[in-house]
Amino acid sequence: MSPRSVTPPVRRTEPSPRESSRRPGPGVRSTLGVAKPTPKRRKETPVEQQKEYVGIDLHRKRSVIVRRTEAGETIDTVRIDNDPLALASELAKAGEHPEVVLEATYGWYWAVDVLEECGATVHLAHPLGNNWGQRRVKNDERDATDLVDLLRLGRLAEAWIAPPPLRELREYIRYRAKLVHQRTSLKAQVHSVLAKEGVRVPMTDLFGVGGHALLNEVRLGDAYRVRVESLRALIEACDREITMLEEHIAPILAGDLGYHSVQAIPGVGPILASIFVAEIGDISRFTSARHLCSWAGLTPTHRESDEKVRRGHITKQGSRLVRWAAVEAVARQRADSPIRAHHHRVGERRGKQIGRVAAARKLLILVYYGLRDGEIRCLAKTE
């Protein structure tokens, strides 16, 4: 009997932990049918671009630009000449849609327009609303760095950026106000010259029909006559320019509902209504009428510490032209208007000046509702 051929048992080797953790890939099989392991490829994840914050210390001729990361690390600091192309090229280094801050300083219009065209989110720092702290060193680089840090930490007090059409309307309104102020000064000089020569002015308006006849016939010394004629020519030039500006303003406000609604307030005409519309702008940025009065500087100052509270005069911050228009409208009230009654009621207790300001604040509340709703319901009920 032939001995049986015994095949040796196949020893099964356990895979090592390193081999067992390796995932077999769809590699090319060898001729023996055993899959060759393929090296594992790392998955390439897209690297997100880190958001950058840009602070600009804007001046007339040159500006300093500071770029920082979200963590506060300074990337670059550069000084450029004020030029739209130079500003755009530096902003391009900050990537897409950076957060940019600059102060509401002299001539900020062009810089904001360039930054917004380049896709930046622009923040306008309020000059009076930010606490700069007690710094031993004050320079342009530190100013730009402080601006970008206030923005990065969410502590920036911002001013509203008016859209370009509203800025143009404001330019008309403010230039007209300056010309009227200059014209008033010129008229006061004419009265001063006549007083030096002892000329009595019997009429209330020296520059009406009767007043012009008096100025044409009055005898003055050579120097006084030359000055009066020069002043009259300048007054006529101011009248001509003011009329030209009013012709530009009227079509812009013709279709504005708020412009027409605030004229329902006693004492508010087309001129004062145009000031309210242009200077206040988008009324939706004020959550209430009290916020509008505070913005206009018609609310008292408030200083409080523990049990000590001190309230003083009005802040006089915000638009000086809005405060003037509100006080001017109070002076033009009818005898039976509620605002005039409020003026006298407060004036009897606190004095005429405080009463006038209190009435101006009450009038500005009506302006708020007129601009917001397109009508003033309390005045419609009385009518």
Coordinates of C-alpha atoms in Angstrom, one line a residue:
M1 CA 0.0 0.0 0.0
S2 CA 1.4 3.3 -1.2
P3 CA 1.8 5.9 1.3
R4 CA -0.7 8.8 0.9
S5 CA 0.7 12.1 -0.1
V6 CA -0.2 14.6 2.6
T7 CA -0.4 18.2 1.6
P8 CA 1.0 20.5 4.2
P9 CA -1.6 22.8 5.8
V10 CA -1.7 26.3 4.5
R11 CA -0.8 28.7 7.3
R12 CA -3.1 31.7 7.3
T13 CA -1.3 34.8 8.4
E14 CA -3.2 37.4 10.2
P15 CA -3.0 40.8 8.5
S16 CA -1.1 43.4 10.5
P17 CA -3.0 46.3 11.9
R18 CA -1.4 48.6 9.4
E19 CA -2.5 46.4 6.5
S20 CA -6.0 45.8 7.8
S21 CA -6.6 49.5 8.1
R22 CA -5.6 50.0 4.5
R23 CA -8.5 50.2 2.2
P24 CA -8.1 48.1 -1.0
G25 CA -8.3 50.3 -3.9
P26 CA -9.4 49.5 -7.4
G27 CA -5.9 49.0 -8.6
V28 CA -4.8 47.0 -11.6
R29 CA -4.9 43.2 -10.8
S30 CA -1.8 41.2 -11.4
T31 CA -1.7 38.0 -13.4
L32 CA -2.3 36.0 -10.2
G33 CA -5.5 37.9 -9.4
V34 CA -4.2 39.6 -6.3
A35 CA -5.0 43.3 -6.1
K36 CA -2.1 45.6 -5.8
P37 CA -2.5 48.3 -3.1
T38 CA -2.7 51.8 -4.5
P39 CA -1.5 54.8 -2.4
K40 CA -4.2 56.7 -0.8
R41 CA -4.8 60.2 -2.2
R42 CA -5.4 63.1 0.1
K43 CA -8.7 64.9 -0.6
E44 CA -8.0 68.4 -1.6
T45 CA -10.2 70.8 0.3
P46 CA -10.6 74.3 -1.1
V47 CA -8.8 76.9 1.1
E48 CA -11.2 79.6 2.0
Q49 CA -9.8 83.1 1.7
Q50 CA -9.6 84.8 5.1
K51 CA -11.7 87.9 5.4
E52 CA -9.8 91.1 5.6
Y53 CA -10.5 94.4 7.3
V54 CA -9.2 97.6 5.8
G55 CA -8.8 100.9 7.7
I56 CA -8.2 104.2 5.8
D57 CA -7.0 107.4 7.3
L58 CA -8.1 109.8 4.6
H59 CA -6.5 113.2 4.0
R60 CA -6.5 115.8 1.3
K61 CA -3.4 114.8 -0.5
R62 CA -2.3 111.4 0.9
S63 CA -3.9 108.5 2.8
V64 CA -2.7 105.6 5.0
I65 CA -4.2 102.2 4.4
V66 CA -3.9 99.4 7.0
R67 CA -5.0 95.8 6.3
R68 CA -5.7 93.4 9.1
T69 CA -7.1 89.8 9.5
E70 CA -10.0 88.9 11.7
A71 CA -7.6 87.9 14.4
G72 CA -6.0 91.4 14.4
E73 CA -2.8 90.6 12.6
T74 CA -1.5 93.4 10.4
I75 CA -1.0 92.3 6.8
D76 CA 0.2 95.5 5.2
T77 CA 0.5 99.2 5.9
V78 CA 0.9 101.6 2.9
R79 CA 0.7 105.3 2.2
I80 CA -0.7 106.4 -1.2
D81 CA -1.4 109.6 -3.0
N82 CA -5.1 110.3 -3.2
D83 CA -6.0 108.9 -6.6
P84 CA -9.0 106.6 -7.6
L85 CA -6.7 104.2 -9.5
A86 CA -4.2 104.0 -6.6
L87 CA -7.0 103.4 -4.1
A88 CA -8.6 100.7 -6.3
S89 CA -5.3 98.8 -6.8
E90 CA -4.5 98.7 -3.1
L91 CA -8.1 97.6 -2.3
A92 CA -7.7 94.7 -4.8
K93 CA -5.0 93.2 -2.6
A94 CA -7.6 92.6 0.2
G95 CA -9.6 90.2 -2.0
E96 CA -13.3 90.2 -2.8
H97 CA -15.8 92.1 -0.7
P98 CA -13.5 93.4 2.1
E99 CA -14.8 95.4 5.1
V100 CA -13.5 98.9 4.7
V101 CA -13.8 101.8 7.2
L102 CA -12.9 105.4 6.8
E103 CA -13.8 108.5 8.8
A104 CA -16.4 111.0 7.7
T105 CA -13.8 113.7 7.1
Y106 CA -13.1 116.3 4.5
G107 CA -14.0 115.1 0.9
W108 CA -15.0 111.5 1.7
Y109 CA -17.5 111.3 -1.2
W110 CA -15.0 110.2 -3.9
A111 CA -13.3 107.6 -1.7
V112 CA -16.6 105.9 -0.8
D113 CA -17.8 105.8 -4.4
V114 CA -14.5 104.2 -5.5
L115 CA -14.7 101.6 -2.7
E116 CA -18.3 100.7 -3.4
E117 CA -17.6 100.3 -7.1
C118 CA -14.8 97.9 -6.3
G119 CA -17.2 95.7 -4.3
A120 CA -16.2 96.7 -0.8
T121 CA -18.6 96.9 2.2
V122 CA -17.9 100.5 3.3
H123 CA -18.4 101.8 6.8
L124 CA -18.3 105.5 7.6
A125 CA -17.0 106.2 11.1
H126 CA -18.7 109.0 13.0
P127 CA -16.1 111.6 14.1
L128 CA -17.8 112.3 17.5
G129 CA -19.2 108.8 18.2
N130 CA -16.0 106.8 18.6
N131 CA -13.8 106.8 21.7
W132 CA -10.2 107.0 20.6
G133 CA -8.8 106.7 24.2
Q134 CA -5.8 108.4 25.6
R135 CA -2.9 107.7 23.2
R136 CA 0.6 108.7 23.8
V137 CA 1.4 108.5 20.1
K138 CA -0.9 110.0 17.5
N139 CA -0.1 109.5 13.8
D140 CA -1.9 108.5 10.6
E141 CA -0.9 104.8 11.0
R142 CA -2.3 104.6 14.5
D143 CA -5.5 106.4 13.4
A144 CA -6.1 103.9 10.5
T145 CA -5.3 101.0 12.9
D146 CA -7.7 102.2 15.5
L147 CA -10.4 102.5 12.9
V148 CA -10.0 99.0 11.6
D149 CA -9.9 97.6 15.1
L150 CA -13.1 99.3 16.1
L151 CA -14.7 97.8 13.0
R152 CA -13.2 94.4 13.6
L153 CA -14.4 94.2 17.2
G154 CA -17.9 95.5 16.4
R155 CA -17.5 98.8 18.4
L156 CA -17.6 101.3 15.5
A157 CA -20.0 104.2 15.7
E158 CA -21.1 104.6 12.1
A159 CA -22.5 107.5 10.1
W160 CA -25.0 107.1 7.4
I161 CA -23.7 107.1 3.8
A162 CA -26.2 109.1 1.7
P163 CA -26.7 107.8 -1.9
P164 CA -25.2 110.0 -4.7
P165 CA -28.5 111.5 -5.8
L166 CA -29.3 112.7 -2.3
R167 CA -25.8 114.1 -2.0
E168 CA -26.4 116.2 -5.1
L169 CA -29.7 117.5 -3.7
R170 CA -27.9 118.4 -0.5
E171 CA -25.3 120.3 -2.5
Y172 CA -28.1 122.4 -4.0
I173 CA -29.8 123.1 -0.7
R174 CA -26.6 123.9 1.2
Y175 CA -25.2 126.1 -1.4
R176 CA -28.5 128.0 -1.6
A177 CA -28.4 128.5 2.2
K178 CA -24.9 129.9 2.0
L179 CA -25.9 132.3 -0.7
V180 CA -28.9 133.5 1.3
H181 CA -26.6 134.0 4.3
Q182 CA -24.2 136.1 2.2
R183 CA -27.0 138.1 0.8
T184 CA -28.3 138.9 4.3
S185 CA -24.8 140.1 5.2
L186 CA -24.6 142.3 2.1
K187 CA -28.0 143.9 2.9
A188 CA -26.9 144.6 6.5
Q189 CA -23.8 146.4 5.1
V190 CA -26.0 148.7 3.0
H191 CA -28.0 149.6 6.1
S192 CA -24.7 150.3 7.9
V193 CA -23.5 152.6 5.2
L194 CA -26.8 154.6 5.2
A195 CA -26.6 154.9 9.0
K196 CA -23.1 156.4 8.7
E197 CA -24.5 159.1 6.4
G198 CA -27.5 159.7 8.6
V199 CA -30.0 158.5 6.0
R200 CA -33.3 157.5 7.6
V201 CA -35.0 154.4 6.1
P202 CA -38.8 154.8 6.4
M203 CA -39.8 151.5 4.8
T204 CA -39.5 148.0 6.3
D205 CA -37.9 146.5 3.2
L206 CA -35.1 148.6 1.9
F207 CA -34.7 146.3 -1.2
G208 CA -38.3 146.5 -2.4
V209 CA -39.7 148.9 -4.9
G210 CA -39.7 151.9 -2.6
G211 CA -36.3 151.0 -1.2
H212 CA -34.7 150.9 -4.6
A213 CA -36.1 154.3 -5.4
L214 CA -34.6 155.7 -2.2
L215 CA -31.2 154.2 -3.0
N216 CA -31.3 155.7 -6.4
E217 CA -32.1 159.2 -5.2
V218 CA -30.1 159.4 -2.0
R219 CA -27.0 161.6 -1.9
L220 CA -23.9 160.0 -0.4
G221 CA -20.2 160.7 -0.3
D222 CA -18.1 159.2 -3.1
A223 CA -16.7 156.3 -1.0
Y224 CA -20.1 155.5 0.5
R225 CA -21.8 155.7 -2.9
V226 CA -19.3 153.4 -4.5
R227 CA -19.7 150.9 -1.8
V228 CA -23.5 150.9 -1.9
E229 CA -23.5 150.4 -5.7
S230 CA -21.1 147.5 -5.3
L231 CA -23.2 146.0 -2.6
R232 CA -26.4 146.3 -4.7
A233 CA -24.7 144.6 -7.6
L234 CA -23.6 141.7 -5.4
I235 CA -27.1 141.4 -4.0
E236 CA -28.5 141.2 -7.5
A237 CA -26.0 138.5 -8.4
C238 CA -27.0 136.5 -5.3
D239 CA -30.6 136.8 -6.2
R240 CA -29.9 135.5 -9.7
E241 CA -27.9 132.5 -8.4
I242 CA -30.5 131.7 -5.8
T243 CA -33.2 131.7 -8.5
M244 CA -31.1 129.4 -10.6
L245 CA -30.7 126.9 -7.7
E246 CA -34.4 126.9 -7.0
E247 CA -35.0 126.0 -10.7
H248 CA -32.7 123.0 -10.2
I249 CA -34.3 121.9 -6.9
A250 CA -37.9 122.1 -7.9
P251 CA -37.9 119.2 -10.5
I252 CA -36.1 116.9 -8.1
L253 CA -38.7 117.3 -5.3
A254 CA -41.7 117.5 -7.5
G255 CA -42.7 113.8 -7.1
D256 CA -41.6 113.5 -3.5
L257 CA -44.5 112.6 -1.3
G258 CA -42.8 113.6 2.0
Y259 CA -41.8 117.0 0.5
H260 CA -45.5 117.8 -0.1
S261 CA -46.8 116.3 3.2
V262 CA -44.6 118.3 5.5
Q263 CA -45.8 121.5 3.9
A264 CA -49.1 120.9 5.7
I265 CA -47.3 121.9 9.0
P266 CA -48.0 125.6 9.8
G267 CA -44.9 127.6 9.1
V268 CA -43.3 125.1 6.7
G269 CA -43.1 126.2 3.1
P270 CA -41.3 124.8 0.0
I271 CA -37.9 126.1 1.2
L272 CA -38.0 124.6 4.7
A273 CA -39.6 121.4 3.4
S274 CA -36.7 120.9 0.9
I275 CA -34.2 121.3 3.8
F276 CA -36.0 118.7 5.8
V277 CA -36.1 116.2 2.9
A278 CA -32.5 116.7 1.8
E279 CA -30.9 116.8 5.2
I280 CA -32.8 113.9 6.9
G281 CA -32.7 111.6 3.8
D282 CA -34.0 108.1 4.4
I283 CA -36.5 108.4 7.3
S284 CA -36.6 104.6 7.8
R285 CA -33.1 104.8 9.4
F286 CA -34.8 106.4 12.5
T287 CA -36.9 104.0 14.5
S288 CA -38.9 106.7 16.1
A289 CA -39.5 110.5 16.2
R290 CA -37.4 110.7 19.3
H291 CA -34.4 109.3 17.5
L292 CA -34.8 111.9 14.8
C293 CA -34.9 114.7 17.4
S294 CA -31.8 113.3 19.0
W295 CA -30.0 113.1 15.7
A296 CA -30.9 116.7 15.0
G297 CA -29.4 117.8 18.3
L298 CA -32.6 119.1 19.8
T299 CA -32.5 116.9 22.9
P300 CA -30.8 117.8 26.2
T301 CA -27.4 116.3 27.2
H302 CA -27.6 113.6 29.8
R303 CA -24.8 112.8 32.2
E304 CA -25.5 110.1 34.8
S305 CA -23.2 108.3 37.3
D306 CA -24.7 106.3 40.2
E307 CA -27.2 108.6 41.9
K308 CA -26.0 111.8 40.2
V309 CA -27.9 112.8 37.1
R310 CA -27.2 116.0 35.2
R311 CA -29.2 117.3 32.2
G312 CA -27.9 120.3 30.4
H313 CA -28.5 122.2 27.2
I314 CA -29.3 120.6 23.9
T315 CA -26.5 118.7 22.3
K316 CA -26.5 120.7 19.0
Q317 CA -25.1 117.7 17.1
G318 CA -26.3 116.6 13.7
S319 CA -27.5 118.9 11.0
R320 CA -27.3 122.5 11.9
L321 CA -29.5 123.3 8.9
V322 CA -32.3 121.1 10.2
R323 CA -32.2 122.8 13.6
W324 CA -32.4 126.2 11.9
A325 CA -35.3 125.2 9.7
A326 CA -37.2 123.8 12.7
V327 CA -36.7 127.0 14.8
E328 CA -37.5 129.2 11.8
A329 CA -40.8 127.3 11.2
V330 CA -41.7 128.0 14.9
A331 CA -41.2 131.7 14.3
R332 CA -43.6 131.6 11.4
Q333 CA -46.5 129.9 13.2
R334 CA -50.1 131.1 13.1
A335 CA -51.6 132.5 16.3
D336 CA -54.0 129.6 16.7
S337 CA -51.6 126.7 15.9
P338 CA -50.9 124.1 18.6
I339 CA -47.1 124.5 18.2
R340 CA -47.4 128.2 18.9
A341 CA -49.5 127.5 22.0
H342 CA -46.9 125.0 23.1
H343 CA -44.2 127.6 22.5
H344 CA -45.9 130.1 24.8
R345 CA -46.8 127.6 27.4
V346 CA -43.3 126.4 27.9
G347 CA -41.8 129.9 27.4
E348 CA -43.9 131.2 30.3
R349 CA -42.3 128.7 32.7
R350 CA -38.8 128.3 31.3
G351 CA -38.1 131.3 29.1
K352 CA -38.5 132.2 25.5
Q353 CA -35.4 130.4 24.2
I354 CA -36.2 127.1 25.8
G355 CA -39.8 127.5 24.7
R356 CA -38.8 128.0 21.1
V357 CA -36.5 125.0 21.2
A358 CA -39.2 122.8 22.7
A359 CA -41.7 123.9 20.0
A360 CA -39.0 123.1 17.4
R361 CA -38.7 119.6 18.7
K362 CA -42.5 119.2 18.6
L363 CA -42.5 120.4 15.1
L364 CA -39.8 118.0 14.1
I365 CA -41.9 115.1 15.4
L366 CA -44.6 116.1 12.9
V367 CA -41.9 116.2 10.2
Y368 CA -41.0 112.6 11.1
Y369 CA -44.5 111.3 10.6
G370 CA -45.0 113.4 7.4
L371 CA -41.9 111.9 5.8
R372 CA -42.6 108.4 7.0
D373 CA -46.3 108.1 6.3
G374 CA -46.8 110.7 3.5
E375 CA -49.4 112.5 5.6
I376 CA -49.8 114.0 9.1
R377 CA -52.9 112.5 10.5
C378 CA -53.3 114.8 13.5
L379 CA -53.3 117.9 11.2
A380 CA -55.7 116.2 8.8
K381 CA -58.2 115.7 11.7
T382 CA -58.0 119.3 12.8
E383 CA -58.7 120.4 9.2

